[in-house]
């Protein structure tokens, strides 16, 4: 592997050949199902350039050759995946979903004997999963316990999510009554940062998972799956396979939430739509 420690000159990184660009596009599609059109060239250049500038490889072709040789499970391939994912997220993003979730879990039978289970399957840096956990803690009958699985393909965002420390500027995304009930603000060296309470944190299990694989974490187990704002990166066939997989993971009658601008390709009629971007398993 031609790794080196001297940063390449800027001019070496100005040009990305058609061949190298096509390799990077095809490779991210193969490993993560992320479909990148010609229009994503600038994004690919910006993301990979920043990595090469740190002195990792002397040019795009050297990086490409290293990836061609690297095993799929290697650190090098994982770094590539982490570079090319887009992780934008917020607390209480698409708030209609959380209003619906509050009503849904308020109606859960208080005599239920099994834990309520949620899978947040593209959890990014964690804001979405902590929002779900705060809603469950507040609205699920106190006699029912819950567990949440938070997964993402990107190990770097997963680490941040698990750590669960956010800058105070994100507090504006969280309604005051939720802040008062669930947020712990930092002091001293931690001033300017906050965490969600431990009682919430301990309900979430973080794990890497690739949605572009046939594996399903659990079958017929989840009451709810949140799969929001990730379908937009996938090709129609990938969405079709994923729809089948998410259906397997849900209990009959379980709910699937997708992003407001997304659609599932439900050719097998596995789901019934109950609200825009909310479905139940038939
Ligand atoms: C734009 S973020 C959405 C985060 C959150 N769900 C939300 O709606 O705010 C998309 C996330 O999907 C993840 N992702 C992309 N491809 C994936 C795959 N094949 N398997 C699992 N996660 C993936 C990315 O790493 C990223 O964190």
PDB file of C-alpha atoms and ligand atoms in Angstrom:
ATOM      1  CA  UNK A   1       0.000   0.000   0.000  1.00  0.00           C
ATOM      2  CA  UNK A   2       1.496   3.354  -1.012  1.00  0.00           C
ATOM      3  CA  UNK A   3       0.482   5.251   2.087  1.00  0.00           C
ATOM      4  CA  UNK A   4       2.681   8.194   2.971  1.00  0.00           C
ATOM      5  CA  UNK A   5       2.887  10.900   5.591  1.00  0.00           C
ATOM      6  CA  UNK A   6       3.701  13.917   3.417  1.00  0.00           C
ATOM      7  CA  UNK A   7       0.621  15.811   2.288  1.00  0.00           C
ATOM      8  CA  UNK A   8       0.180  15.866  -1.520  1.00  0.00           C
ATOM      9  CA  UNK A   9       0.305  19.234  -3.257  1.00  0.00           C
ATOM     10  CA  UNK A  10      -3.048  20.870  -3.953  1.00  0.00           C
ATOM     11  CA  UNK A  11      -2.554  20.620  -7.736  1.00  0.00           C
ATOM     12  CA  UNK A  12      -2.222  16.807  -7.529  1.00  0.00           C
ATOM     13  CA  UNK A  13      -5.697  16.743  -6.058  1.00  0.00           C
ATOM     14  CA  UNK A  14      -7.330  19.189  -8.446  1.00  0.00           C
ATOM     15  CA  UNK A  15      -8.143  16.614 -11.073  1.00  0.00           C
ATOM     16  CA  UNK A  16     -10.178  13.465 -10.507  1.00  0.00           C
ATOM     17  CA  UNK A  17     -10.106  11.284 -13.641  1.00  0.00           C
ATOM     18  CA  UNK A  18     -13.289   9.803 -15.055  1.00  0.00           C
ATOM     19  CA  UNK A  19     -11.918   6.333 -14.334  1.00  0.00           C
ATOM     20  CA  UNK A  20     -11.184   7.077 -10.662  1.00  0.00           C
ATOM     21  CA  UNK A  21     -14.541   8.858 -10.195  1.00  0.00           C
ATOM     22  CA  UNK A  22     -16.388   5.878 -11.674  1.00  0.00           C
ATOM     23  CA  UNK A  23     -14.484   3.508  -9.428  1.00  0.00           C
ATOM     24  CA  UNK A  24     -15.397   5.516  -6.282  1.00  0.00           C
ATOM     25  CA  UNK A  25     -19.071   5.669  -7.352  1.00  0.00           C
ATOM     26  CA  UNK A  26     -19.273   1.976  -8.133  1.00  0.00           C
ATOM     27  CA  UNK A  27     -17.443   1.045  -4.944  1.00  0.00           C
ATOM     28  CA  UNK A  28     -19.746   2.999  -2.590  1.00  0.00           C
ATOM     29  CA  UNK A  29     -22.724   1.515  -4.424  1.00  0.00           C
ATOM     30  CA  UNK A  30     -21.330  -1.990  -3.978  1.00  0.00           C
ATOM     31  CA  UNK A  31     -20.496  -1.679  -0.282  1.00  0.00           C
ATOM     32  CA  UNK A  32     -23.279   0.617   0.987  1.00  0.00           C
ATOM     33  CA  UNK A  33     -25.950   0.741  -1.741  1.00  0.00           C
ATOM     34  CA  UNK A  34     -25.405   4.507  -2.010  1.00  0.00           C
ATOM     35  CA  UNK A  35     -26.172   5.603  -5.545  1.00  0.00           C
ATOM     36  CA  UNK A  36     -24.196   8.628  -6.773  1.00  0.00           C
ATOM     37  CA  UNK A  37     -24.988  10.299 -10.069  1.00  0.00           C
ATOM     38  CA  UNK A  38     -22.543  12.287 -12.242  1.00  0.00           C
ATOM     39  CA  UNK A  39     -23.809  15.348 -10.371  1.00  0.00           C
ATOM     40  CA  UNK A  40     -22.133  14.126  -7.161  1.00  0.00           C
ATOM     41  CA  UNK A  41     -18.621  14.586  -8.589  1.00  0.00           C
ATOM     42  CA  UNK A  42     -17.947  17.738  -6.522  1.00  0.00           C
ATOM     43  CA  UNK A  43     -19.114  16.006  -3.356  1.00  0.00           C
ATOM     44  CA  UNK A  44     -16.836  13.006  -4.026  1.00  0.00           C
ATOM     45  CA  UNK A  45     -13.876  15.302  -4.737  1.00  0.00           C
ATOM     46  CA  UNK A  46     -14.442  17.412  -1.604  1.00  0.00           C
ATOM     47  CA  UNK A  47     -14.790  14.428   0.724  1.00  0.00           C
ATOM     48  CA  UNK A  48     -11.880  12.367  -0.630  1.00  0.00           C
ATOM     49  CA  UNK A  49      -9.606  15.361  -1.129  1.00  0.00           C
ATOM     50  CA  UNK A  50      -9.842  16.259   2.556  1.00  0.00           C
ATOM     51  CA  UNK A  51      -8.719  12.734   3.449  1.00  0.00           C
ATOM     52  CA  UNK A  52      -5.837  12.670   0.956  1.00  0.00           C
ATOM     53  CA  UNK A  53      -4.670  16.121   2.035  1.00  0.00           C
ATOM     54  CA  UNK A  54      -3.930  14.690   5.452  1.00  0.00           C
ATOM     55  CA  UNK A  55      -1.131  12.779   3.709  1.00  0.00           C
ATOM     56  CA  UNK A  56      -2.809   9.405   3.435  1.00  0.00           C
ATOM     57  CA  UNK A  57      -2.172   8.851  -0.300  1.00  0.00           C
ATOM     58  CA  UNK A  58      -0.333  10.865  -2.932  1.00  0.00           C
ATOM     59  CA  UNK A  59      -3.160  10.929  -5.475  1.00  0.00           C
ATOM     60  CA  UNK A  60      -6.655   9.590  -6.241  1.00  0.00           C
ATOM     61  CA  UNK A  61      -5.294   6.655  -8.257  1.00  0.00           C
ATOM     62  CA  UNK A  62      -3.119   5.436  -5.380  1.00  0.00           C
ATOM     63  CA  UNK A  63      -6.139   5.598  -3.095  1.00  0.00           C
ATOM     64  CA  UNK A  64      -8.186   3.737  -5.661  1.00  0.00           C
ATOM     65  CA  UNK A  65      -5.541   0.979  -5.977  1.00  0.00           C
ATOM     66  CA  UNK A  66      -5.445   0.585  -2.198  1.00  0.00           C
ATOM     67  CA  UNK A  67      -9.229   0.235  -2.047  1.00  0.00           C
ATOM     68  CA  UNK A  68      -9.192  -2.302  -4.883  1.00  0.00           C
ATOM     69  CA  UNK A  69      -6.863  -4.498  -2.835  1.00  0.00           C
ATOM     70  CA  UNK A  70      -8.401  -3.932   0.615  1.00  0.00           C
ATOM     71  CA  UNK A  71     -10.703  -6.575   2.125  1.00  0.00           C
ATOM     72  CA  UNK A  72     -14.307  -5.373   2.455  1.00  0.00           C
ATOM     73  CA  UNK A  73     -14.097  -5.609   6.263  1.00  0.00           C
ATOM     74  CA  UNK A  74     -10.877  -3.530   6.426  1.00  0.00           C
ATOM     75  CA  UNK A  75     -10.367  -0.194   8.153  1.00  0.00           C
ATOM     76  CA  UNK A  76      -9.520   1.381   4.788  1.00  0.00           C
ATOM     77  CA  UNK A  77     -12.899   0.450   3.298  1.00  0.00           C
ATOM     78  CA  UNK A  78     -14.703   1.603   6.460  1.00  0.00           C
ATOM     79  CA  UNK A  79     -12.926   4.974   6.267  1.00  0.00           C
ATOM     80  CA  UNK A  80     -14.059   5.293   2.637  1.00  0.00           C
ATOM     81  CA  UNK A  81     -17.672   4.561   3.642  1.00  0.00           C
ATOM     82  CA  UNK A  82     -17.454   7.099   6.471  1.00  0.00           C
ATOM     83  CA  UNK A  83     -16.131   9.715   4.014  1.00  0.00           C
ATOM     84  CA  UNK A  84     -18.971   9.297   1.530  1.00  0.00           C
ATOM     85  CA  UNK A  85     -22.032   9.075   3.795  1.00  0.00           C
ATOM     86  CA  UNK A  86     -24.087  12.216   4.431  1.00  0.00           C
ATOM     87  CA  UNK A  87     -25.088  12.482   8.067  1.00  0.00           C
ATOM     88  CA  UNK A  88     -27.291  15.567   8.385  1.00  0.00           C
ATOM     89  CA  UNK A  89     -29.768  15.161  11.255  1.00  0.00           C
ATOM     90  CA  UNK A  90     -31.483  17.085  14.078  1.00  0.00           C
ATOM     91  CA  UNK A  91     -33.391  16.560  17.307  1.00  0.00           C
ATOM     92  CA  UNK A  92     -37.173  16.483  16.603  1.00  0.00           C
ATOM     93  CA  UNK A  93     -36.570  16.511  12.814  1.00  0.00           C
ATOM     94  CA  UNK A  94     -39.900  16.219  10.946  1.00  0.00           C
ATOM     95  CA  UNK A  95     -41.904  16.878  14.139  1.00  0.00           C
ATOM     96  CA  UNK A  96     -45.220  15.441  12.809  1.00  0.00           C
ATOM     97  CA  UNK A  97     -43.681  12.008  13.246  1.00  0.00           C
ATOM     98  CA  UNK A  98     -43.035  12.627  16.918  1.00  0.00           C
ATOM     99  CA  UNK A  99     -46.598  13.873  17.491  1.00  0.00           C
ATOM    100  CA  UNK A 100     -47.839  10.662  15.897  1.00  0.00           C
ATOM    101  CA  UNK A 101     -45.374   8.603  17.962  1.00  0.00           C
ATOM    102  CA  UNK A 102     -46.538  10.276  21.219  1.00  0.00           C
ATOM    103  CA  UNK A 103     -50.160   9.343  20.478  1.00  0.00           C
ATOM    104  CA  UNK A 104     -49.222   5.836  19.356  1.00  0.00           C
ATOM    105  CA  UNK A 105     -47.238   4.920  22.452  1.00  0.00           C
ATOM    106  CA  UNK A 106     -49.722   6.595  24.840  1.00  0.00           C
ATOM    107  CA  UNK A 107     -52.221   3.980  23.634  1.00  0.00           C
ATOM    108  CA  UNK A 108     -50.012   0.961  24.384  1.00  0.00           C
ATOM    109  CA  UNK A 109     -51.708  -1.508  26.737  1.00  0.00           C
ATOM    110  CA  UNK A 110     -50.316  -0.830  30.244  1.00  0.00           C
ATOM    111  CA  UNK A 111     -50.630  -4.571  31.024  1.00  0.00           C
ATOM    112  CA  UNK A 112     -48.306  -5.545  28.182  1.00  0.00           C
ATOM    113  CA  UNK A 113     -45.670  -7.953  29.519  1.00  0.00           C
ATOM    114  CA  UNK A 114     -42.990  -7.611  26.792  1.00  0.00           C
ATOM    115  CA  UNK A 115     -40.667  -4.646  26.277  1.00  0.00           C
ATOM    116  CA  UNK A 116     -41.634  -2.140  23.600  1.00  0.00           C
ATOM    117  CA  UNK A 117     -38.966  -2.376  20.870  1.00  0.00           C
ATOM    118  CA  UNK A 118     -37.838   0.247  18.356  1.00  0.00           C
ATOM    119  CA  UNK A 119     -35.136   0.084  15.658  1.00  0.00           C
ATOM    120  CA  UNK A 120     -33.695   3.383  14.439  1.00  0.00           C
ATOM    121  CA  UNK A 121     -31.762   2.104  11.450  1.00  0.00           C
ATOM    122  CA  UNK A 122     -29.898   5.146  10.064  1.00  0.00           C
ATOM    123  CA  UNK A 123     -29.295   6.905  13.331  1.00  0.00           C
ATOM    124  CA  UNK A 124     -26.354   9.107  12.280  1.00  0.00           C
ATOM    125  CA  UNK A 125     -24.994  11.136  15.232  1.00  0.00           C
ATOM    126  CA  UNK A 126     -27.905  10.139  17.491  1.00  0.00           C
ATOM    127  CA  UNK A 127     -30.256  13.124  17.632  1.00  0.00           C
ATOM    128  CA  UNK A 128     -33.108  11.083  16.141  1.00  0.00           C
ATOM    129  CA  UNK A 129     -32.740   8.127  18.495  1.00  0.00           C
ATOM    130  CA  UNK A 130     -32.509  10.320  21.613  1.00  0.00           C
ATOM    131  CA  UNK A 131     -35.671  12.117  20.445  1.00  0.00           C
ATOM    132  CA  UNK A 132     -37.461   8.763  20.105  1.00  0.00           C
ATOM    133  CA  UNK A 133     -36.225   7.704  23.546  1.00  0.00           C
ATOM    134  CA  UNK A 134     -37.439  10.924  25.193  1.00  0.00           C
ATOM    135  CA  UNK A 135     -40.902  10.459  23.644  1.00  0.00           C
ATOM    136  CA  UNK A 136     -41.092   6.830  24.783  1.00  0.00           C
ATOM    137  CA  UNK A 137     -39.954   7.684  28.284  1.00  0.00           C
ATOM    138  CA  UNK A 138     -42.609  10.380  28.565  1.00  0.00           C
ATOM    139  CA  UNK A 139     -45.597   8.803  26.818  1.00  0.00           C
ATOM    140  CA  UNK A 140     -45.310   5.008  27.061  1.00  0.00           C
ATOM    141  CA  UNK A 141     -47.257   3.725  30.112  1.00  0.00           C
ATOM    142  CA  UNK A 142     -44.765   3.572  32.996  1.00  0.00           C
ATOM    143  CA  UNK A 143     -45.592  -0.132  33.488  1.00  0.00           C
ATOM    144  CA  UNK A 144     -44.096  -0.963  30.068  1.00  0.00           C
ATOM    145  CA  UNK A 145     -40.329  -0.985  29.594  1.00  0.00           C
ATOM    146  CA  UNK A 146     -38.643  -0.230  26.254  1.00  0.00           C
ATOM    147  CA  UNK A 147     -35.449  -0.945  24.340  1.00  0.00           C
ATOM    148  CA  UNK A 148     -34.125   0.831  21.266  1.00  0.00           C
ATOM    149  CA  UNK A 149     -31.595  -0.430  18.722  1.00  0.00           C
ATOM    150  CA  UNK A 150     -29.713   2.387  16.963  1.00  0.00           C
ATOM    151  CA  UNK A 151     -27.683   1.436  13.898  1.00  0.00           C
ATOM    152  CA  UNK A 152     -25.777   3.108  11.079  1.00  0.00           C
ATOM    153  CA  UNK A 153     -23.189   1.967   8.545  1.00  0.00           C
ATOM    154  CA  UNK A 154     -20.869   4.873   9.438  1.00  0.00           C
ATOM    155  CA  UNK A 155     -18.738   3.990  12.475  1.00  0.00           C
ATOM    156  CA  UNK A 156     -17.636   7.551  13.063  1.00  0.00           C
ATOM    157  CA  UNK A 157     -21.190   8.924  13.547  1.00  0.00           C
ATOM    158  CA  UNK A 158     -22.142   5.833  15.527  1.00  0.00           C
ATOM    159  CA  UNK A 159     -19.323   6.639  17.992  1.00  0.00           C
ATOM    160  CA  UNK A 160     -20.631  10.202  18.370  1.00  0.00           C
ATOM    161  CA  UNK A 161     -24.171   8.911  18.885  1.00  0.00           C
ATOM    162  CA  UNK A 162     -23.027   6.502  21.584  1.00  0.00           C
ATOM    163  CA  UNK A 163     -21.078   9.260  23.295  1.00  0.00           C
ATOM    164  CA  UNK A 164     -24.228  11.418  23.185  1.00  0.00           C
ATOM    165  CA  UNK A 165     -22.584  14.779  23.889  1.00  0.00           C
ATOM    166  CA  UNK A 166     -23.939  17.755  21.925  1.00  0.00           C
ATOM    167  CA  UNK A 167     -23.120  21.470  21.691  1.00  0.00           C
ATOM    168  CA  UNK A 168     -25.541  23.761  23.519  1.00  0.00           C
ATOM    169  CA  UNK A 169     -26.544  25.387  20.204  1.00  0.00           C
ATOM    170  CA  UNK A 170     -28.527  22.173  19.442  1.00  0.00           C
ATOM    171  CA  UNK A 171     -30.713  22.869  22.504  1.00  0.00           C
ATOM    172  CA  UNK A 172     -32.884  25.172  20.371  1.00  0.00           C
ATOM    173  CA  UNK A 173     -34.116  22.013  18.552  1.00  0.00           C
ATOM    174  CA  UNK A 174     -35.438  20.529  21.816  1.00  0.00           C
ATOM    175  CA  UNK A 175     -38.686  21.916  23.321  1.00  0.00           C
ATOM    176  CA  UNK A 176     -38.156  23.466  26.786  1.00  0.00           C
ATOM    177  CA  UNK A 177     -40.311  20.934  28.628  1.00  0.00           C
ATOM    178  CA  UNK A 178     -38.186  18.073  27.181  1.00  0.00           C
ATOM    179  CA  UNK A 179     -34.994  19.937  28.102  1.00  0.00           C
ATOM    180  CA  UNK A 180     -36.245  20.344  31.671  1.00  0.00           C
ATOM    181  CA  UNK A 181     -37.130  16.663  31.981  1.00  0.00           C
ATOM    182  CA  UNK A 182     -34.289  14.919  30.116  1.00  0.00           C
ATOM    183  CA  UNK A 183     -31.232  17.122  29.503  1.00  0.00           C
ATOM    184  CA  UNK A 184     -28.156  17.391  31.709  1.00  0.00           C
ATOM    185  CA  UNK A 185     -26.059  20.504  30.972  1.00  0.00           C
ATOM    186  CA  UNK A 186     -22.289  20.421  31.400  1.00  0.00           C
ATOM    187  CA  UNK A 187     -20.338  22.555  33.878  1.00  0.00           C
ATOM    188  CA  UNK A 188     -16.672  23.492  34.245  1.00  0.00           C
ATOM    189  CA  UNK A 189     -14.710  21.842  31.426  1.00  0.00           C
ATOM    190  CA  UNK A 190     -17.977  20.519  29.962  1.00  0.00           C
ATOM    191  CA  UNK A 191     -19.620  23.975  29.864  1.00  0.00           C
ATOM    192  CA  UNK A 192     -21.211  24.579  26.454  1.00  0.00           C
ATOM    193  CA  UNK A 193     -22.177  20.906  26.075  1.00  0.00           C
ATOM    194  CA  UNK A 194     -25.094  18.743  27.139  1.00  0.00           C
ATOM    195  CA  UNK A 195     -26.108  15.091  27.405  1.00  0.00           C
ATOM    196  CA  UNK A 196     -29.406  13.286  27.501  1.00  0.00           C
ATOM    197  CA  UNK A 197     -30.011  11.741  30.960  1.00  0.00           C
ATOM    198  CA  UNK A 198     -28.498   8.334  31.735  1.00  0.00           C
ATOM    199  CA  UNK A 199     -31.991   6.865  32.243  1.00  0.00           C
ATOM    200  CA  UNK A 200     -32.548   7.487  28.515  1.00  0.00           C
ATOM    201  CA  UNK A 201     -29.050   6.599  27.332  1.00  0.00           C
ATOM    202  CA  UNK A 202     -29.152   3.162  28.931  1.00  0.00           C
ATOM    203  CA  UNK A 203     -32.261   2.217  26.924  1.00  0.00           C
ATOM    204  CA  UNK A 204     -30.353   2.472  23.626  1.00  0.00           C
ATOM    205  CA  UNK A 205     -28.039  -0.154  22.192  1.00  0.00           C
ATOM    206  CA  UNK A 206     -25.711   1.104  19.424  1.00  0.00           C
ATOM    207  CA  UNK A 207     -24.455  -1.251  16.738  1.00  0.00           C
ATOM    208  CA  UNK A 208     -23.110  -1.027  13.188  1.00  0.00           C
ATOM    209  CA  UNK A 209     -25.519  -2.334  10.563  1.00  0.00           C
ATOM    210  CA  UNK A 210     -25.509  -2.082   6.766  1.00  0.00           C
ATOM    211  CA  UNK A 211     -28.998  -1.647   5.314  1.00  0.00           C
ATOM    212  CA  UNK A 212     -27.634  -2.882   1.997  1.00  0.00           C
ATOM    213  CA  UNK A 213     -27.216  -6.419   3.354  1.00  0.00           C
ATOM    214  CA  UNK A 214     -29.635  -9.303   3.707  1.00  0.00           C
ATOM    215  CA  UNK A 215     -29.137  -9.501   7.463  1.00  0.00           C
ATOM    216  CA  UNK A 216     -32.041  -8.532   9.725  1.00  0.00           C
ATOM    217  CA  UNK A 217     -31.089  -7.793  13.371  1.00  0.00           C
ATOM    218  CA  UNK A 218     -34.228  -9.537  14.704  1.00  0.00           C
ATOM    219  CA  UNK A 219     -37.217 -11.064  12.939  1.00  0.00           C
ATOM    220  CA  UNK A 220     -40.838 -10.104  13.801  1.00  0.00           C
ATOM    221  CA  UNK A 221     -39.616  -8.272  16.864  1.00  0.00           C
ATOM    222  CA  UNK A 222     -39.843  -4.513  16.459  1.00  0.00           C
ATOM    223  CA  UNK A 223     -42.967  -2.472  17.242  1.00  0.00           C
ATOM    224  CA  UNK A 224     -41.529   0.417  15.229  1.00  0.00           C
ATOM    225  CA  UNK A 225     -38.747   0.964  12.683  1.00  0.00           C
ATOM    226  CA  UNK A 226     -37.516   4.461  11.906  1.00  0.00           C
ATOM    227  CA  UNK A 227     -35.782   4.480   8.508  1.00  0.00           C
ATOM    228  CA  UNK A 228     -35.753   8.171   7.700  1.00  0.00           C
ATOM    229  CA  UNK A 229     -33.774  10.210   5.212  1.00  0.00           C
ATOM    230  CA  UNK A 230     -31.593   7.382   3.992  1.00  0.00           C
ATOM    231  CA  UNK A 231     -33.782   5.938   1.201  1.00  0.00           C
ATOM    232  CA  UNK A 232     -33.020   9.081  -0.816  1.00  0.00           C
ATOM    233  CA  UNK A 233     -29.470   7.786  -1.263  1.00  0.00           C
ATOM    234  CA  UNK A 234     -30.546   4.374  -2.578  1.00  0.00           C
ATOM    235  CA  UNK A 235     -31.478   3.074  -6.045  1.00  0.00           C
ATOM    236  CA  UNK A 236     -34.993   1.647  -6.667  1.00  0.00           C
ATOM    237  CA  UNK A 237     -33.880  -2.000  -6.393  1.00  0.00           C
ATOM    238  CA  UNK A 238     -32.050  -1.332  -3.119  1.00  0.00           C
ATOM    239  CA  UNK A 239     -35.208   0.307  -1.703  1.00  0.00           C
ATOM    240  CA  UNK A 240     -37.280  -2.657  -2.821  1.00  0.00           C
ATOM    241  CA  UNK A 241     -34.999  -5.160  -1.033  1.00  0.00           C
ATOM    242  CA  UNK A 242     -34.834  -2.948   2.043  1.00  0.00           C
ATOM    243  CA  UNK A 243     -38.640  -2.694   2.187  1.00  0.00           C
ATOM    244  CA  UNK A 244     -38.827  -6.503   2.382  1.00  0.00           C
ATOM    245  CA  UNK A 245     -36.127  -6.606   5.058  1.00  0.00           C
ATOM    246  CA  UNK A 246     -37.770  -3.932   7.240  1.00  0.00           C
ATOM    247  CA  UNK A 247     -41.062  -5.777   6.906  1.00  0.00           C
ATOM    248  CA  UNK A 248     -39.383  -8.923   8.267  1.00  0.00           C
ATOM    249  CA  UNK A 249     -37.964  -7.013  11.231  1.00  0.00           C
ATOM    250  CA  UNK A 250     -41.365  -5.607  12.263  1.00  0.00           C
ATOM    251  CA  UNK A 251     -44.102  -7.363  14.214  1.00  0.00           C
ATOM    252  CA  UNK A 252     -47.403  -7.709  12.351  1.00  0.00           C
ATOM    253  CA  UNK A 253     -49.142  -4.367  12.877  1.00  0.00           C
ATOM    254  CA  UNK A 254     -45.778  -2.690  13.595  1.00  0.00           C
ATOM    255  CA  UNK A 255     -45.063   0.796  12.218  1.00  0.00           C
ATOM    256  CA  UNK A 256     -42.508   1.979   9.667  1.00  0.00           C
ATOM    257  CA  UNK A 257     -41.546   5.673   9.523  1.00  0.00           C
ATOM    258  CA  UNK A 258     -39.664   6.972   6.464  1.00  0.00           C
ATOM    259  CA  UNK A 259     -38.540  10.528   5.622  1.00  0.00           C
ATOM    260  CA  UNK A 260     -41.138  13.040   4.412  1.00  0.00           C
ATOM    261  CA  UNK A 261     -39.548  13.264   0.971  1.00  0.00           C
ATOM    262  CA  UNK A 262     -39.138   9.489   0.575  1.00  0.00           C
ATOM    263  CA  UNK A 263     -41.234   6.608  -0.781  1.00  0.00           C
ATOM    264  CA  UNK A 264     -41.058   2.847  -0.363  1.00  0.00           C
ATOM    265  CA  UNK A 265     -41.384   0.510  -3.327  1.00  0.00           C
ATOM    266  CA  UNK A 266     -43.971  -1.827  -1.910  1.00  0.00           C
ATOM    267  CA  UNK A 267     -44.630  -4.020  -4.916  1.00  0.00           C
ATOM    268  CA  UNK A 268     -45.450  -7.011  -2.702  1.00  0.00           C
ATOM    269  CA  UNK A 269     -48.086  -5.067  -0.695  1.00  0.00           C
ATOM    270  CA  UNK A 270     -46.379  -5.725   2.606  1.00  0.00           C
ATOM    271  CA  UNK A 271     -47.445  -2.428   4.167  1.00  0.00           C
ATOM    272  CA  UNK A 272     -50.530  -0.242   4.470  1.00  0.00           C
ATOM    273  CA  UNK A 273     -50.023   3.518   4.525  1.00  0.00           C
ATOM    274  CA  UNK A 274     -51.613   5.212   7.565  1.00  0.00           C
ATOM    275  CA  UNK A 275     -50.280   8.774   7.203  1.00  0.00           C
ATOM    276  CA  UNK A 276     -47.890  10.406   4.727  1.00  0.00           C
ATOM    277  CA  UNK A 277     -44.545   8.591   5.286  1.00  0.00           C
ATOM    278  CA  UNK A 278     -45.971   6.244   7.986  1.00  0.00           C
ATOM    279  CA  UNK A 279     -46.931   2.623   7.258  1.00  0.00           C
ATOM    280  CA  UNK A 280     -48.089  -0.469   9.165  1.00  0.00           C
ATOM    281  CA  UNK A 281     -47.015  -4.027   8.446  1.00  0.00           C
ATOM    282  CA  UNK A 282     -49.925  -6.068   7.066  1.00  0.00           C
TER     283      UNK A 282
HETATM  284  C1  LIG B   1     -29.050  12.023   6.313  1.00  0.00           C
HETATM  285  S1  LIG B   1     -28.690  10.879   7.592  1.00  0.00           S
HETATM  286  C2  LIG B   1     -30.308  10.674   8.295  1.00  0.00           C
HETATM  287  C3  LIG B   1     -30.243  10.572   9.792  1.00  0.00           C
HETATM  288  C4  LIG B   1     -31.606  10.415  10.507  1.00  0.00           C
HETATM  289  N1  LIG B   1     -32.227   9.167  10.143  1.00  0.00           N
HETATM  290  C5  LIG B   1     -32.520  11.565  10.226  1.00  0.00           C
HETATM  291  O1  LIG B   1     -33.532  11.406   9.544  1.00  0.00           O
HETATM  292  O2  LIG B   1     -32.225  12.667  10.697  1.00  0.00           O
HETATM  293  C6  LIG B   1     -28.489   9.358   6.692  1.00  0.00           C
HETATM  294  C7  LIG B   1     -27.724   8.290   7.467  1.00  0.00           C
HETATM  295  O3  LIG B   1     -27.845   7.058   6.755  1.00  0.00           O
HETATM  296  C8  LIG B   1     -26.637   6.344   6.911  1.00  0.00           C
HETATM  297  N2  LIG B   1     -26.505   5.321   5.852  1.00  0.00           N
HETATM  298  C9  LIG B   1     -26.222   5.492   4.533  1.00  0.00           C
HETATM  299  N3  LIG B   1     -26.140   4.311   3.908  1.00  0.00           N
HETATM  300  C10 LIG B   1     -26.398   3.358   4.838  1.00  0.00           C
HETATM  301  C11 LIG B   1     -26.457   1.935   4.810  1.00  0.00           C
HETATM  302  N4  LIG B   1     -26.220   1.235   3.690  1.00  0.00           N
HETATM  303  N5  LIG B   1     -26.732   1.279   5.955  1.00  0.00           N
HETATM  304  C12 LIG B   1     -26.959   1.968   7.110  1.00  0.00           C
HETATM  305  N6  LIG B   1     -26.900   3.307   7.201  1.00  0.00           N
HETATM  306  C13 LIG B   1     -26.630   4.004   6.080  1.00  0.00           C
HETATM  307  C14 LIG B   1     -25.567   7.430   6.834  1.00  0.00           C
HETATM  308  O4  LIG B   1     -24.345   7.017   7.408  1.00  0.00           O
HETATM  309  C15 LIG B   1     -26.237   8.579   7.585  1.00  0.00           C
HETATM  310  O5  LIG B   1     -25.831   8.627   8.923  1.00  0.00           O
END
